[in-house]
Amino acid sequence: MPFSFAVKAGFFLFGVPEHAFCTIDVTNRCNIRCDHCYFFEQDYDGELTLEAWQALFDRLRAEAGPRRYWAYQASYVGGEPLVRKDVIDLGRRYFPYNIVVTNGSIPLPDWPEVHFWFSVDGTADIHDSIRNKPGLYRRMKKHADRPDLNTMVTMCINRRNRDVVEDVIREWNRDTCVRHILFEFHTPIAGLRENDELWLPLGERDQVLDILLALKEVYGDFILPPARTYRMMKSDRCRPLTDDCLYSRVAPSLGPDGTRKEPCMLGPKADCNGCGCIVPFLTRAQQERGDIMIDLTRNALRWLT
């Protein structure tokens, strides 16, 4: 992950601070319409101009005071964030760590210090059917295969792609130079969970998580984040963590109009009881000392043997 060792050590010692992260919907536009997209369940009148974003970023920096940064890590989402390269180019001057989450349809700008996360929904046929964009998978792989940049893959697991997880890992590890792959699960819209054909009930999610944990033993750090994050997503642990979501407290989210989104980047219609987003669990995993020590011990034993 893009955070330095010193920052991670601070999370371990003192907990994840307020405004450690933020997410920014830089645009309300997107060139595709994915079956599982949460963004278009939200209503926005428009998006800020570049000048308005700069005024907002200046105000947020002023609010930070001695901290210097309103947030340490900014994730640019949307819509398709690379539609607004101008806003990201501006924003990366205000935050020390920057992540762009992209659908891969647009060539990457030459920003070597930025981390680009490509959203993958399975092997080629499954991905293109979920994204409703024939040929997108092939184009995305070409754009992601940039050895001069920091690129990685994120896969949102659902009923339609749960059986190709290992195929996706193998393909991207073998055929491209992406540095890592990360997994999360489809989050349904509140009140529609039982009729959502993509949502995996927690018991079925546990089965996939067991597979992921076994694959992490094989592929090591190519699969992010640490194993403890996936263990936290299991049905015997997940509900207390989503009921008391640390991420929503330490990671403000801004919509394309610059207003604050609640409770998080998924917006007010997301079903928190069925949350499959990785970030609430990843945030908690940054400071859970017992789980961290378990992972460190396992890694040490693996190295010694």
Coordinates of C-alpha atoms in Angstrom, one line a residue:
M1 CA 0.0 0.0 0.0
P2 CA 1.2 3.6 -0.6
F3 CA 1.6 4.5 3.0
S4 CA 5.2 4.6 4.3
F5 CA 6.5 2.4 7.0
A6 CA 6.6 5.3 9.4
V7 CA 2.9 6.1 8.9
K8 CA 1.9 2.5 9.3
A9 CA 4.0 2.3 12.5
G10 CA 2.1 5.4 13.7
F11 CA -1.2 3.7 13.1
F12 CA 0.0 0.6 15.0
L13 CA 1.1 2.7 18.0
F14 CA -1.5 5.4 18.2
G15 CA -4.4 4.3 16.0
V16 CA -5.7 5.6 12.7
P17 CA -6.1 9.4 13.1
E18 CA -9.0 11.5 11.9
H19 CA -8.6 12.5 8.2
A20 CA -6.0 9.8 7.6
F21 CA -7.8 9.2 4.3
C22 CA -10.3 10.9 2.0
T23 CA -12.2 10.0 -1.2
I24 CA -13.0 12.5 -3.8
D25 CA -15.6 12.1 -6.6
V26 CA -13.9 14.4 -9.1
T27 CA -16.7 14.0 -11.7
N28 CA -20.2 12.8 -12.1
R29 CA -19.5 11.5 -15.6
C30 CA -18.5 8.1 -16.7
N31 CA -18.0 6.5 -20.1
I32 CA -19.5 3.1 -19.1
R33 CA -22.4 1.8 -16.9
C34 CA -21.5 -1.1 -14.7
D35 CA -24.1 -3.5 -13.3
H36 CA -22.8 -3.1 -9.8
C37 CA -22.0 0.6 -9.7
Y38 CA -23.1 2.5 -6.6
F39 CA -22.3 6.0 -7.9
F40 CA -25.4 6.4 -10.1
E41 CA -27.6 5.6 -7.2
Q42 CA -26.7 9.1 -6.0
D43 CA -28.0 12.4 -7.3
Y44 CA -25.8 15.4 -8.1
D45 CA -26.7 18.6 -9.9
G46 CA -23.2 19.0 -11.4
E47 CA -19.5 19.0 -10.7
L48 CA -17.1 21.7 -9.6
T49 CA -15.0 23.7 -12.0
L50 CA -11.2 23.4 -11.7
E51 CA -11.2 26.8 -10.1
A52 CA -13.8 25.8 -7.6
W53 CA -11.9 22.6 -6.7
Q54 CA -8.8 24.7 -6.1
A55 CA -10.7 27.1 -3.8
L56 CA -12.0 24.1 -1.9
F57 CA -8.6 22.4 -1.6
D58 CA -7.1 25.7 -0.3
R59 CA -9.8 26.0 2.3
L60 CA -9.4 22.4 3.4
R61 CA -5.6 22.9 3.7
A62 CA -6.2 26.0 5.8
E63 CA -8.6 23.9 8.1
A64 CA -5.8 21.4 8.6
G65 CA -3.7 23.9 10.5
P66 CA -0.5 22.4 12.0
R67 CA -1.2 19.0 10.4
R68 CA -0.4 20.6 7.0
Y69 CA -2.6 18.1 5.2
W70 CA -6.4 17.9 5.4
A71 CA -5.9 14.1 4.7
Y72 CA -2.8 12.1 4.2
Q73 CA -4.1 9.9 1.4
A74 CA -6.6 10.9 -1.3
S75 CA -8.4 8.4 -3.5
Y76 CA -9.9 9.9 -6.7
V77 CA -13.1 8.1 -7.8
G78 CA -16.3 9.1 -9.5
G79 CA -17.6 8.6 -12.2
E80 CA -14.5 7.8 -14.1
P81 CA -11.8 10.0 -12.5
L82 CA -9.5 10.2 -15.5
V83 CA -12.3 12.2 -17.2
R84 CA -11.0 15.0 -14.9
K85 CA -7.3 14.7 -15.1
D86 CA -7.1 18.4 -14.4
V87 CA -8.6 18.0 -11.0
I88 CA -6.4 15.1 -10.0
D89 CA -3.3 16.9 -11.3
L90 CA -4.3 19.8 -9.0
G91 CA -5.3 17.6 -6.0
R92 CA -2.0 15.6 -6.0
R93 CA -0.3 18.8 -4.9
Y94 CA -2.4 18.9 -1.8
F95 CA -2.1 15.3 -0.5
P96 CA 1.1 13.3 0.1
Y97 CA -0.4 10.0 -1.1
N98 CA -2.7 9.8 -4.1
I99 CA -4.7 6.9 -5.6
V100 CA -6.7 6.9 -8.8
V101 CA -9.4 4.2 -9.1
T102 CA -10.1 3.8 -12.8
N103 CA -12.1 1.6 -15.1
G104 CA -9.0 1.4 -17.4
S105 CA -10.6 2.8 -20.5
I106 CA -8.4 5.9 -20.6
P107 CA -4.6 5.9 -21.0
L108 CA -2.7 6.8 -17.9
P109 CA -1.0 10.2 -17.4
D110 CA 2.7 10.1 -16.6
W111 CA 2.4 10.5 -12.9
P112 CA 5.0 8.2 -11.4
E113 CA 4.2 9.1 -7.8
V114 CA 0.5 8.3 -8.1
H115 CA -0.9 4.8 -7.5
F116 CA -3.4 3.7 -10.2
W117 CA -5.9 1.0 -9.2
F118 CA -7.7 -0.8 -12.1
S119 CA -11.1 -2.1 -11.4
V120 CA -11.4 -5.7 -12.7
D121 CA -14.6 -7.8 -12.6
G122 CA -13.3 -11.2 -13.7
T123 CA -11.8 -12.7 -16.8
A124 CA -12.4 -11.0 -20.1
D125 CA -15.9 -12.2 -21.0
I126 CA -17.3 -11.8 -17.5
H127 CA -15.7 -8.4 -17.0
D128 CA -17.0 -6.9 -20.2
S129 CA -20.5 -8.2 -19.6
I130 CA -20.6 -6.7 -16.1
R131 CA -19.1 -3.4 -17.4
N132 CA -21.4 -3.5 -20.5
K133 CA -18.5 -2.5 -22.7
P134 CA -17.2 -5.1 -25.2
G135 CA -13.4 -4.9 -25.6
L136 CA -12.8 -3.0 -22.4
Y137 CA -10.8 -5.8 -20.7
R138 CA -8.3 -5.9 -23.5
R139 CA -7.9 -2.2 -23.5
M140 CA -7.6 -2.0 -19.7
K141 CA -4.8 -4.6 -19.7
K142 CA -2.9 -2.6 -22.2
H143 CA -3.2 0.6 -20.2
A144 CA -2.3 -1.1 -16.9
D145 CA 0.8 -2.7 -18.2
R146 CA 3.0 0.3 -17.5
P147 CA 6.3 -0.7 -15.8
D148 CA 7.1 3.0 -15.4
L149 CA 4.1 3.6 -13.2
N150 CA 2.6 2.2 -10.0
T151 CA -0.3 0.1 -11.2
M152 CA -2.4 -2.6 -9.4
V153 CA -5.7 -4.4 -9.8
T154 CA -8.8 -4.5 -7.6
M155 CA -11.5 -7.1 -8.1
C156 CA -15.0 -6.7 -6.8
I157 CA -16.2 -10.3 -6.2
N158 CA -19.9 -11.2 -6.8
R159 CA -22.0 -14.2 -7.8
R160 CA -21.0 -13.9 -11.5
N161 CA -17.3 -13.9 -11.0
R162 CA -16.6 -15.8 -7.8
D163 CA -15.4 -18.9 -9.6
V164 CA -12.7 -17.1 -11.6
V165 CA -10.8 -15.5 -8.8
E166 CA -7.7 -17.7 -9.2
D167 CA -7.8 -17.3 -13.0
V168 CA -7.7 -13.5 -12.6
I169 CA -4.8 -13.7 -10.2
R170 CA -2.8 -16.0 -12.4
E171 CA -3.5 -13.9 -15.6
W172 CA -2.5 -10.5 -14.2
N173 CA 0.5 -11.9 -12.3
R174 CA 1.7 -13.7 -15.5
D175 CA 0.9 -11.3 -18.3
T176 CA 1.3 -7.8 -16.9
C177 CA 3.6 -5.8 -14.7
V178 CA 1.0 -4.7 -12.2
R179 CA 2.4 -4.9 -8.7
H180 CA -0.5 -6.2 -6.7
I181 CA -4.1 -7.3 -6.7
L182 CA -6.7 -6.6 -4.0
F183 CA -10.2 -8.0 -3.5
E184 CA -13.5 -6.8 -2.1
F185 CA -17.1 -7.8 -2.4
H186 CA -20.2 -6.3 -4.0
T187 CA -22.2 -4.1 -1.6
P188 CA -25.9 -4.1 -2.3
I189 CA -28.3 -1.2 -2.1
A190 CA -30.2 -0.9 1.2
G191 CA -33.5 -2.8 1.1
L192 CA -32.6 -4.7 -2.1
R193 CA -30.1 -7.2 -0.8
E194 CA -32.2 -10.3 -1.2
N195 CA -33.1 -9.5 -4.8
D196 CA -29.6 -8.5 -5.8
E197 CA -28.3 -11.1 -8.2
L198 CA -24.7 -10.0 -7.6
W199 CA -24.6 -10.0 -3.8
L200 CA -23.0 -13.0 -2.0
P201 CA -24.5 -13.8 1.4
L202 CA -22.0 -13.9 4.2
G203 CA -21.8 -17.7 4.4
E204 CA -20.9 -17.8 0.7
R205 CA -18.5 -15.0 1.2
D206 CA -16.7 -17.0 3.9
Q207 CA -16.0 -19.7 1.3
V208 CA -14.5 -17.3 -1.1
L209 CA -12.4 -15.7 1.7
D210 CA -11.0 -19.1 2.6
I211 CA -9.9 -19.5 -1.0
L212 CA -8.3 -16.0 -1.0
L213 CA -6.4 -16.8 2.2
A214 CA -5.1 -20.0 0.7
L215 CA -4.1 -18.2 -2.5
K216 CA -2.3 -15.6 -0.5
E217 CA -0.1 -18.3 0.9
V218 CA 0.8 -19.1 -2.7
Y219 CA 1.1 -15.7 -4.2
G220 CA 2.4 -13.8 -1.2
D221 CA 2.4 -10.0 -1.4
F222 CA 1.1 -10.0 -4.9
I223 CA -2.2 -10.3 -3.2
L224 CA -3.0 -7.3 -0.9
P225 CA -3.8 -6.4 1.8
P226 CA -2.5 -8.4 4.7
A227 CA -4.3 -11.6 5.5
R228 CA -5.8 -10.2 8.7
T229 CA -7.9 -7.9 6.6
Y230 CA -9.6 -10.8 4.9
R231 CA -10.0 -12.6 8.2
M232 CA -11.9 -9.6 9.5
M233 CA -14.3 -9.8 6.6
K234 CA -15.5 -13.3 7.7
S235 CA -19.0 -13.6 9.0
D236 CA -17.9 -14.2 12.6
R237 CA -16.2 -10.8 12.8
C238 CA -17.5 -8.4 10.1
R239 CA -20.7 -7.0 11.7
P240 CA -19.2 -5.3 14.7
L241 CA -16.7 -3.7 12.4
T242 CA -19.3 -2.4 9.9
D243 CA -21.7 -1.4 12.7
D244 CA -18.9 0.8 14.2
C245 CA -17.2 1.7 10.9
L246 CA -13.8 3.3 11.6
Y247 CA -13.4 4.3 8.0
S248 CA -16.5 6.5 8.0
R249 CA -15.0 8.3 11.0
V250 CA -11.5 8.9 9.7
A251 CA -12.1 9.2 5.9
P252 CA -14.3 12.1 4.8
S253 CA -15.8 11.7 1.3
L254 CA -16.5 14.5 -1.1
G255 CA -19.0 14.3 -4.0
P256 CA -18.4 15.9 -7.4
D257 CA -20.2 19.1 -6.2
G258 CA -17.7 19.4 -3.4
T259 CA -20.2 18.5 -0.6
R260 CA -19.6 15.9 2.1
K261 CA -21.0 12.5 1.4
E262 CA -22.4 10.3 4.2
P263 CA -21.7 7.9 5.6
C264 CA -18.8 7.2 3.2
M265 CA -17.9 7.1 -0.5
L266 CA -20.7 4.5 -1.2
G267 CA -23.3 7.1 -0.3
P268 CA -26.5 6.9 1.8
K269 CA -28.2 4.1 -0.1
A270 CA -25.5 1.5 0.5
D271 CA -26.4 -1.5 2.7
C272 CA -23.8 -1.3 5.5
N273 CA -25.0 -4.6 6.9
G274 CA -24.0 -6.2 3.6
C275 CA -20.9 -4.1 3.2
G276 CA -18.2 -5.8 1.1
C277 CA -16.0 -2.8 0.6
I278 CA -12.4 -3.5 1.6
V279 CA -11.6 -0.1 3.1
P280 CA -13.5 -0.4 6.5
F281 CA -11.7 -3.7 7.2
L282 CA -8.4 -2.4 5.8
T283 CA -8.6 0.7 8.0
R284 CA -9.3 -1.4 11.1
A285 CA -6.5 -3.8 10.2
Q286 CA -4.0 -0.9 10.3
Q287 CA -4.4 -0.6 14.1
E288 CA -5.5 -4.0 15.4
R289 CA -2.4 -5.0 17.3
G290 CA -3.3 -8.6 18.0
D291 CA -4.0 -9.3 14.4
I292 CA -0.9 -7.5 13.3
M293 CA 1.3 -9.6 15.6
I294 CA -0.4 -12.8 14.3
D295 CA 0.5 -11.8 10.8
L296 CA 4.1 -10.8 11.7
T297 CA 4.6 -14.1 13.5
R298 CA 3.3 -16.1 10.6
N299 CA 5.5 -14.3 8.2
A300 CA 8.5 -14.8 10.4
L301 CA 7.9 -18.5 10.6
R302 CA 7.4 -18.7 6.9
W303 CA 10.7 -17.0 6.3
L304 CA 12.5 -19.2 8.8
T305 CA 11.3 -22.4 7.2

